[in-house]
Short mmCIF file of C-alpha atoms and ligand atoms in Angstrom, two decimals:
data_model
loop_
_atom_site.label_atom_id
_atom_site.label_comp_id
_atom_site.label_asym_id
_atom_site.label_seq_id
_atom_site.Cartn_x
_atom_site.Cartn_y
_atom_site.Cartn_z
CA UNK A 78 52.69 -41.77 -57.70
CA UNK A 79 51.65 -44.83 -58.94
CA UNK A 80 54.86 -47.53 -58.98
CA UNK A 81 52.33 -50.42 -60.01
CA UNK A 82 51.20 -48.78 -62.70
CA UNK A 83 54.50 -46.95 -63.43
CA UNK A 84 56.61 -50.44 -63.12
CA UNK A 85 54.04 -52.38 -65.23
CA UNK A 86 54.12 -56.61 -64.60
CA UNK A 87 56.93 -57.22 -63.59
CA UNK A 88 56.81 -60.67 -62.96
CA UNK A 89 59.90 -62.60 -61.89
CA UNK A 90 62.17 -60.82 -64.48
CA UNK A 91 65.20 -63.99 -65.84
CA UNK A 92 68.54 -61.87 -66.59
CA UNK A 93 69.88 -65.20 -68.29
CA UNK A 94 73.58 -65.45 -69.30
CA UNK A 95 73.75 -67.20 -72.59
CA UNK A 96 76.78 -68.98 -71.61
CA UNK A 97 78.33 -70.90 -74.73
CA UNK A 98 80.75 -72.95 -72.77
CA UNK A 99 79.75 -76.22 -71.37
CA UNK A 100 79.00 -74.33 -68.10
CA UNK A 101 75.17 -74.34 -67.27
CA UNK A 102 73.51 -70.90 -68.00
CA UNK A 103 73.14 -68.66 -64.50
CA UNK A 104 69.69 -67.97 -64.13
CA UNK A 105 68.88 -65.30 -61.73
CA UNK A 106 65.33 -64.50 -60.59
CA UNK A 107 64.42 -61.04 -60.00
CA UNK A 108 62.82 -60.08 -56.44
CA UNK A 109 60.94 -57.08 -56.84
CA UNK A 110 60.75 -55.38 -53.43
CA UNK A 111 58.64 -52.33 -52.62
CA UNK A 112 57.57 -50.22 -49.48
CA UNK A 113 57.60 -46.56 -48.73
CA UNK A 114 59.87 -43.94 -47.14
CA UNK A 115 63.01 -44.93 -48.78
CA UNK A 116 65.67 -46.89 -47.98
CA UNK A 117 67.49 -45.32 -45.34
CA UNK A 118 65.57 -45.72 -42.91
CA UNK A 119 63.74 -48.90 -40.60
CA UNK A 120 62.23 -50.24 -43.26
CA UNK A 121 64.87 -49.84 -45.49
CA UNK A 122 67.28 -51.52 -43.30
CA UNK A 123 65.10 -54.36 -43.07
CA UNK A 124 65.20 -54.84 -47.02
CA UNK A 125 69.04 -54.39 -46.68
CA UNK A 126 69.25 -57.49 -44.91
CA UNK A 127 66.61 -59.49 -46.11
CA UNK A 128 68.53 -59.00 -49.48
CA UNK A 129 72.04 -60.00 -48.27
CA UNK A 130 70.56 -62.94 -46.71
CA UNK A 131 68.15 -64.37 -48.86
CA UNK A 132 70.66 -63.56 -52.18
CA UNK A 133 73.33 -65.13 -50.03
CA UNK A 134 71.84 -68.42 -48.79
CA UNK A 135 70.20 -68.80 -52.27
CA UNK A 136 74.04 -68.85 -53.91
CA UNK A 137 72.81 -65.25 -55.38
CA UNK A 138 70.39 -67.07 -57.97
CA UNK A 139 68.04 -64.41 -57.02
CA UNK A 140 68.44 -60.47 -56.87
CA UNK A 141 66.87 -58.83 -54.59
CA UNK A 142 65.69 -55.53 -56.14
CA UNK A 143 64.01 -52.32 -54.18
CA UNK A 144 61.53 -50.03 -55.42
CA UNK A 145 59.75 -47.26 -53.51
CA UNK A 146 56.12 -46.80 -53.09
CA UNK A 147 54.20 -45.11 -50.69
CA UNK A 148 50.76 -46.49 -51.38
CA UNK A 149 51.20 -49.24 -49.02
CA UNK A 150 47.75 -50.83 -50.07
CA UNK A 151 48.82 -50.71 -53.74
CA UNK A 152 52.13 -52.65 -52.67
CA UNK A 153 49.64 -55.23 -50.56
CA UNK A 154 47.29 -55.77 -53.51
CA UNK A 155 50.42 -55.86 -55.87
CA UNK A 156 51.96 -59.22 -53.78
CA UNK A 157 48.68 -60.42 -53.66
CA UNK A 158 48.35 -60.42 -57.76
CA UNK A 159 51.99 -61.57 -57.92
CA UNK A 160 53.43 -58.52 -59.73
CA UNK A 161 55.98 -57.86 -57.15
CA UNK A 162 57.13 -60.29 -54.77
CA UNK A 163 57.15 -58.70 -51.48
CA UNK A 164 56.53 -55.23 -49.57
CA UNK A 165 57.07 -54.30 -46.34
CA UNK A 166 53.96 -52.28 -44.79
CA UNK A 167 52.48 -50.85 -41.60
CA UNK A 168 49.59 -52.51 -40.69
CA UNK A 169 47.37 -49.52 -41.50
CA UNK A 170 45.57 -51.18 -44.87
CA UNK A 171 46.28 -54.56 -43.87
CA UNK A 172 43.20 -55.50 -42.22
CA UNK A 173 41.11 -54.86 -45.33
CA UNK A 174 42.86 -57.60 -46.56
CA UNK A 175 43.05 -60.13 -43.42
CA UNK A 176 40.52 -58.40 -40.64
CA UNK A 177 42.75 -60.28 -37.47
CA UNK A 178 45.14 -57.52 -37.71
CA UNK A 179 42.71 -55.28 -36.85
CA UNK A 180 43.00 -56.35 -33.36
CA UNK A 181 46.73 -54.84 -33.17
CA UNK A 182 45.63 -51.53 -34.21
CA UNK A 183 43.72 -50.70 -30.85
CA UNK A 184 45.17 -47.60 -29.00
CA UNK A 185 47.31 -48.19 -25.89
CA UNK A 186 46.95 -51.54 -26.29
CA UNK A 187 50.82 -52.31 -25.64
CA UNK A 188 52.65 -51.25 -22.84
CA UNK A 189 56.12 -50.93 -24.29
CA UNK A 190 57.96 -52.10 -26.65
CA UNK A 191 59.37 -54.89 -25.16
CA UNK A 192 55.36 -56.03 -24.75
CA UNK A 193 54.65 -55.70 -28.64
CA UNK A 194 57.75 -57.27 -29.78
CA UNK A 195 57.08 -60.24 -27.38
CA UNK A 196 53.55 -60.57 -28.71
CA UNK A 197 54.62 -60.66 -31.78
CA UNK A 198 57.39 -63.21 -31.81
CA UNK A 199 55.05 -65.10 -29.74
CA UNK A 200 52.61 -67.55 -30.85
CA UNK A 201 49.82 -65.09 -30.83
CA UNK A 202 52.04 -63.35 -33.57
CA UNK A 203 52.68 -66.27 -35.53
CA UNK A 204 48.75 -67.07 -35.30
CA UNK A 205 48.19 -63.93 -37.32
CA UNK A 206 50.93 -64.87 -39.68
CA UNK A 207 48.90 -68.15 -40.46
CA UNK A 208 45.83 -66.07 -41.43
CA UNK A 209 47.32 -64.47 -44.76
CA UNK A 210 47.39 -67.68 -47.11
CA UNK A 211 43.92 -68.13 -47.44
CA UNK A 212 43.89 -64.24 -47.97
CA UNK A 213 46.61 -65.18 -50.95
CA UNK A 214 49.45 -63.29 -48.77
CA UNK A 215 52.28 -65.03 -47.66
CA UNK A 216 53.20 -63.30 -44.11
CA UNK A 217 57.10 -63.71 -43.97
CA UNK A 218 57.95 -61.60 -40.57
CA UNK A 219 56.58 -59.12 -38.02
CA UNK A 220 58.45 -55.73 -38.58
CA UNK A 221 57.52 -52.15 -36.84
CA UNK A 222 57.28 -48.62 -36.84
CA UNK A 223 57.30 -48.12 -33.54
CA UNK A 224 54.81 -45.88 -31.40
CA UNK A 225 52.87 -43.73 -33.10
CA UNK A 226 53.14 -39.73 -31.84
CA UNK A 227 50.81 -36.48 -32.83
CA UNK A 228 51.93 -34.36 -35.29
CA UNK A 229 50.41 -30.97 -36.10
CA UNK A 230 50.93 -27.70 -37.70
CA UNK A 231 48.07 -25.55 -35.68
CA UNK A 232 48.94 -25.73 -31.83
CA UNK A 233 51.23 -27.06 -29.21
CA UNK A 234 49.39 -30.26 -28.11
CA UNK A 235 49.22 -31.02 -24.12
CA UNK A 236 45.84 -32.59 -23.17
CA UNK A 237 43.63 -34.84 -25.32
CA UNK A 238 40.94 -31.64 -25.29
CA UNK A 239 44.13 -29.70 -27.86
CA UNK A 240 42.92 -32.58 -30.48
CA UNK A 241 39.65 -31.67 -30.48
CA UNK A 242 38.45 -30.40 -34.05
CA UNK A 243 41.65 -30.97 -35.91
CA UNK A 244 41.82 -32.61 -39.49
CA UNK A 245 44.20 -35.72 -38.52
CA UNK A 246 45.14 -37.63 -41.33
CA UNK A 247 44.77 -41.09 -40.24
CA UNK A 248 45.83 -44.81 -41.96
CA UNK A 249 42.76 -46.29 -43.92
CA UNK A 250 41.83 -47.94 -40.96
CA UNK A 251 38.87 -47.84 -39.31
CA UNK A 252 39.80 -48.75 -35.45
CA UNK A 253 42.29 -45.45 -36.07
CA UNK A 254 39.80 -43.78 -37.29
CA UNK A 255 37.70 -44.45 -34.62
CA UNK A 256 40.20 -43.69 -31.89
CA UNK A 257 40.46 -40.07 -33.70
CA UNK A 258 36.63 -39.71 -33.74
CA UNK A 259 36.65 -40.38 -29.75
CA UNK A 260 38.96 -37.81 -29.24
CA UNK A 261 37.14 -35.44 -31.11
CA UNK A 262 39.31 -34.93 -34.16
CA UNK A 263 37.86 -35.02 -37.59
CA UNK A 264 39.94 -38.06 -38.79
CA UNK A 265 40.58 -38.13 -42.81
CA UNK A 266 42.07 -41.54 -44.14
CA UNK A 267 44.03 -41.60 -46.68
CA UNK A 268 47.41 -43.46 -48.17
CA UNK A 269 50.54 -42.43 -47.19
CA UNK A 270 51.54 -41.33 -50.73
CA UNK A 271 48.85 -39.18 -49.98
CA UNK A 272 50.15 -37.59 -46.53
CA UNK A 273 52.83 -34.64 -47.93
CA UNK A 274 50.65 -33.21 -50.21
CA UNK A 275 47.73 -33.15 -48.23
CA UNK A 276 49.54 -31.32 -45.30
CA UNK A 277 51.31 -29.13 -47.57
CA UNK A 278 47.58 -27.79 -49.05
CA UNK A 279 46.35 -27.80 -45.57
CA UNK A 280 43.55 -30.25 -46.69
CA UNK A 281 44.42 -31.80 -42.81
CA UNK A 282 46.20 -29.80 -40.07
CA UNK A 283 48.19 -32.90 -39.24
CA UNK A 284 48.85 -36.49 -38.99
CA UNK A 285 50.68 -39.16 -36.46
CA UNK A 286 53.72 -41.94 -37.19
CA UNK A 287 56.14 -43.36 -35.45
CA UNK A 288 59.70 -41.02 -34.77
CA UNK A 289 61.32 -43.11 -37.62
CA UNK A 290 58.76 -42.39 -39.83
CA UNK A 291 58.18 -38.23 -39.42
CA UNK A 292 62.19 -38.24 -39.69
CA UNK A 293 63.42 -40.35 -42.55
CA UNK A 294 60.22 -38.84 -44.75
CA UNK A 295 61.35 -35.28 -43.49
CA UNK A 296 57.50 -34.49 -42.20
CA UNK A 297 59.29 -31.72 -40.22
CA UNK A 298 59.55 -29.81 -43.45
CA UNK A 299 55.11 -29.91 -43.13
CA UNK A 300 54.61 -30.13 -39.60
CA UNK A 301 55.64 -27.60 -36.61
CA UNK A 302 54.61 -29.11 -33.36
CA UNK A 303 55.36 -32.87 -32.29
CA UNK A 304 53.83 -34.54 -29.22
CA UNK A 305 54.64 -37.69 -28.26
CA UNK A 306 51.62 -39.33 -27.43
CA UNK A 307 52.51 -42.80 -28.21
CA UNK A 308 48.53 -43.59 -28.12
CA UNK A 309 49.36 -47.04 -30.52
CA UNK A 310 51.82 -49.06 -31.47
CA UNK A 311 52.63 -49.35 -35.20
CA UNK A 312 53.21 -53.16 -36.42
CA UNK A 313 54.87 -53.68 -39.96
CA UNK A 314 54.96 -56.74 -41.74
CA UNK A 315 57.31 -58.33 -44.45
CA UNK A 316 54.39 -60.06 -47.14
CA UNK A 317 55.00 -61.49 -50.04
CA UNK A 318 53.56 -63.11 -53.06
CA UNK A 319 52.41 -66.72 -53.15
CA UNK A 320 53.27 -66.77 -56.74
CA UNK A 321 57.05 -66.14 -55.62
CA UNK A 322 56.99 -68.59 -52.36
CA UNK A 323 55.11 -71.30 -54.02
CA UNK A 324 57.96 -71.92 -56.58
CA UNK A 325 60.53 -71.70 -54.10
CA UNK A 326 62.40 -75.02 -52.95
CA UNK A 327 62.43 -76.35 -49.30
CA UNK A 328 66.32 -74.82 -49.00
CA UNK A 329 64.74 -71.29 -50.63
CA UNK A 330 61.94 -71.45 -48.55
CA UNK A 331 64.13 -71.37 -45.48
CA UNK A 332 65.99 -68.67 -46.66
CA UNK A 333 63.63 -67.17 -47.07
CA UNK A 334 62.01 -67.31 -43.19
CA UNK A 335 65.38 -67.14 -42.20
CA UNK A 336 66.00 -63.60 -44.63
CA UNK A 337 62.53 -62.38 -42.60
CA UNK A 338 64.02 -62.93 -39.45
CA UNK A 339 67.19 -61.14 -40.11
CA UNK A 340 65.14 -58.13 -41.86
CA UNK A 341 63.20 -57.75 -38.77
CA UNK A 342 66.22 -57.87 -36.33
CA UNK A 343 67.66 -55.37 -38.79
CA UNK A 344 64.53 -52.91 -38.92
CA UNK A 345 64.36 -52.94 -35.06
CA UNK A 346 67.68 -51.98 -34.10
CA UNK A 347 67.55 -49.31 -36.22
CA UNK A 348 63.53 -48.05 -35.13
CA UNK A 349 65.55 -48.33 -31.47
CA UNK A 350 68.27 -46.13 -32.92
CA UNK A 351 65.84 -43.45 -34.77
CA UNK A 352 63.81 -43.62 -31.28
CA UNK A 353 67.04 -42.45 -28.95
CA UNK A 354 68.51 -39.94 -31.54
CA UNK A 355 65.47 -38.66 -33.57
CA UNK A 356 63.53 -36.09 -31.06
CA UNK A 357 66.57 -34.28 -31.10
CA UNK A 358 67.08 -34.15 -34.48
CA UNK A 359 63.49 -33.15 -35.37
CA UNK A 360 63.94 -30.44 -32.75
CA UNK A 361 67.25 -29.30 -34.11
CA UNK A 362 65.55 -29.67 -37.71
CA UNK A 363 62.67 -26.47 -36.13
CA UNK A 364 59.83 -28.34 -34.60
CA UNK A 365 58.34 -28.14 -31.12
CA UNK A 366 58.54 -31.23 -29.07
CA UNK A 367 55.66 -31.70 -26.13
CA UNK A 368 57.89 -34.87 -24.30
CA UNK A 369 55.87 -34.74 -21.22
CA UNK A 370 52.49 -35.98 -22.26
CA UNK A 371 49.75 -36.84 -19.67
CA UNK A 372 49.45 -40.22 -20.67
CA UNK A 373 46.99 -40.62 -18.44
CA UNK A 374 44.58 -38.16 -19.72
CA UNK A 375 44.69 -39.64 -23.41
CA UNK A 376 44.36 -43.38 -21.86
CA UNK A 377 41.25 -41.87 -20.57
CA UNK A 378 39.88 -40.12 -23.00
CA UNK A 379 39.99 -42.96 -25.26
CA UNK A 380 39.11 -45.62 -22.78
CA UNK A 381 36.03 -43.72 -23.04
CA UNK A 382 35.47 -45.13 -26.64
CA UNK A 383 36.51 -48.18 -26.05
CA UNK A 384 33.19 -50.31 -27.18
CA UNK A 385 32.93 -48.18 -30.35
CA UNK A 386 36.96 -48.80 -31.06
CA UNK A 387 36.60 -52.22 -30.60
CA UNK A 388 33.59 -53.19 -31.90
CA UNK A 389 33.80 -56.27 -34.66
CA UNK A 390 37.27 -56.70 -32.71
CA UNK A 391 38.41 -60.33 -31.01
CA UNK A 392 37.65 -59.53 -27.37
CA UNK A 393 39.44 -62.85 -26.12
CA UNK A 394 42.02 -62.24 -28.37
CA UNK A 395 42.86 -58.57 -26.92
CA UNK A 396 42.51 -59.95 -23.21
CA UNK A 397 45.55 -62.32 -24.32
CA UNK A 398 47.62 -59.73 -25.30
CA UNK A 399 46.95 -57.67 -22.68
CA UNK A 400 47.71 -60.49 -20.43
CA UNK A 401 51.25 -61.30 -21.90
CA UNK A 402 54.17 -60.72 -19.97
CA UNK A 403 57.46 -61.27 -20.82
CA UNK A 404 58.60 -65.42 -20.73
CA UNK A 405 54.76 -66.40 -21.17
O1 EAX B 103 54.43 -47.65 -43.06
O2 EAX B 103 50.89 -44.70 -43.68
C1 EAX B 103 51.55 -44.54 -42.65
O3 EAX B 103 51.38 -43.56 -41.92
C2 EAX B 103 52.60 -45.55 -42.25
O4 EAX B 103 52.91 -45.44 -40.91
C3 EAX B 103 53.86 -45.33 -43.05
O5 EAX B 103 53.62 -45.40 -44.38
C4 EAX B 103 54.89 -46.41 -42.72
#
């Protein structure tokens, strides 16, 4: 599905009311926002708010407006032309556009969650934010996913040696795709418009999100056995389009940061809510759950890459975020 194509330019769409009384005419500006997966669910909850607030503190001159699309490098491209305003995204495709984000894409590089959303709301995070202008992104909020778990539909997996030889479908990224490699899988990028399909055809024998992400797109319907591995944390971001912020006004410019900021509060409760109820559900729904991974053993195996994962990476840069701890 192609939404860019499908939805044409649509740039910054006036509904203006002809108003023939003395009353000035109410102007308001479309806000064309796309991601994937639909909108119940994390992300979707994040555009829920972002709308309320933003069309709220803006005395509803704009409109918020969602679409869906799963090409998530389509909807980054699309900002960056200006014909949408603003997507929400993992960071999969994102570092072909700014390479920094790269850095946040290495396996176990967070310990928790609490670690990645402290990183991110720290200055380190707002460091990468600053990196998307001269990329002609503007970088609104850090949003997430959460950790990303093995899915399959050919065995139960325990040990990193059950990956070995199976088709994973990764992001288009190529530090995933080089954690894949190291553990022996045969790692096929592709978009996530891409991912249903592609399992349903048995082109790849399986694929790894985040628990919000294999629930809310129903990838139990594709996919029989679940492990969670957790082997990297999945970052999201709210971008939008310089053509949008630049003719905003100092008061719509702060609502819009503050719009981001509610969006991501918004999207993390509810990742933290599809986290504690969603391996049940995807059990109930037919699939096998592994919960009892040897963490350990994967941490290993892929430790074992490490210089060939993070090669062209910012080695300073990683050692900070390793070093974080809460309060720093
Ligand atoms: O952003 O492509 C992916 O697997 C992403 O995790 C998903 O689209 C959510």
């Amino acid at each position: 599905m192609n939404m860019t194509r499908r939805t044409g330019l649509k740039v910054l769409a006036f509904s203006a009311t002809l108003a023939l009384s003395a009353a000035p005419a109410l102007a308001q500006t479309q806000v064309t926002f796309q991601h994937p997966i639909g909108i119940n669910s994390h992300y979707g909850a994040g555009t829920t708010a972002f709308k309320e607030t933003f069309e709220r503190l803006t005395n509803n001159r704009f409109r918020v407006i969602y679409q869906r699309n799963d090409n998530e490098r389509e909807t980054i491209e699309a900002v960056q032309i200006g014909t949408i305003e603003c997507t929400i995204t993992s960071t999969g495709p994102v570092g072909n556009f700014v390479a920094e984000t790269r850095n946040l894409d290495v396996p176990f590089l967070f310990r928790d969650t609490a670690h990645a959303r402290g990183v991110l709301d720290s200055t380190i995070g707002q460091e990468l934010l600053q990196r998307f202008p001269a990329r002609g992104i503007v970088a609104v909020a850090w949003l997430e996913n959460g950790f990303r778990h093995m899915t399959n539909s050919r065995r139960e997996v325990n040990t990193p040696a059950d990956v070995r030889g199976l088709k994973v479908r990764t992001m288009e990224n190529p530090v995933h795709m080089r954690a894949f490699q190291t553990l022996g899988a045969l790692p096929t990028p592709m978009a996530f418009s891409e991912l249903v399909p592609a399992l349903q055809q048995g082109t790849v024998d399986g694929q790894e999100n985040p628990i919000p992400v294999i629930l809310n797109n129903n990838l139990n319907q594709v996919q029989r056995h679940l492990t969670l591995t957790g082997h990297v944390y999945s970052p999201a971001m709210l971008l939008c389009s310089p053509a949008f912020v630049n003719q905003l006004n100092a008061q719509d410019r702060a609502a819009l940061v503050q719009a981001g900021r509610d969006a991501a509060v918004a999207n993390r409760a509810r990742v933290t809510s599809d986290e504690q109820t969603g391996v049940d559900e995807l059990r109930r729904r037919g699939m096998t759950v592994v919960t009892q991974v040897d963490s350990a053993a994967f941490q290993a195996a892929l430790a074992s890459g490490s210089a060939q994962i993070e090669q062209g990476l910012d080695s300073a840069l990683l050692s900070r975020i390793r070093a974080w701890r809460p309060g720093s």
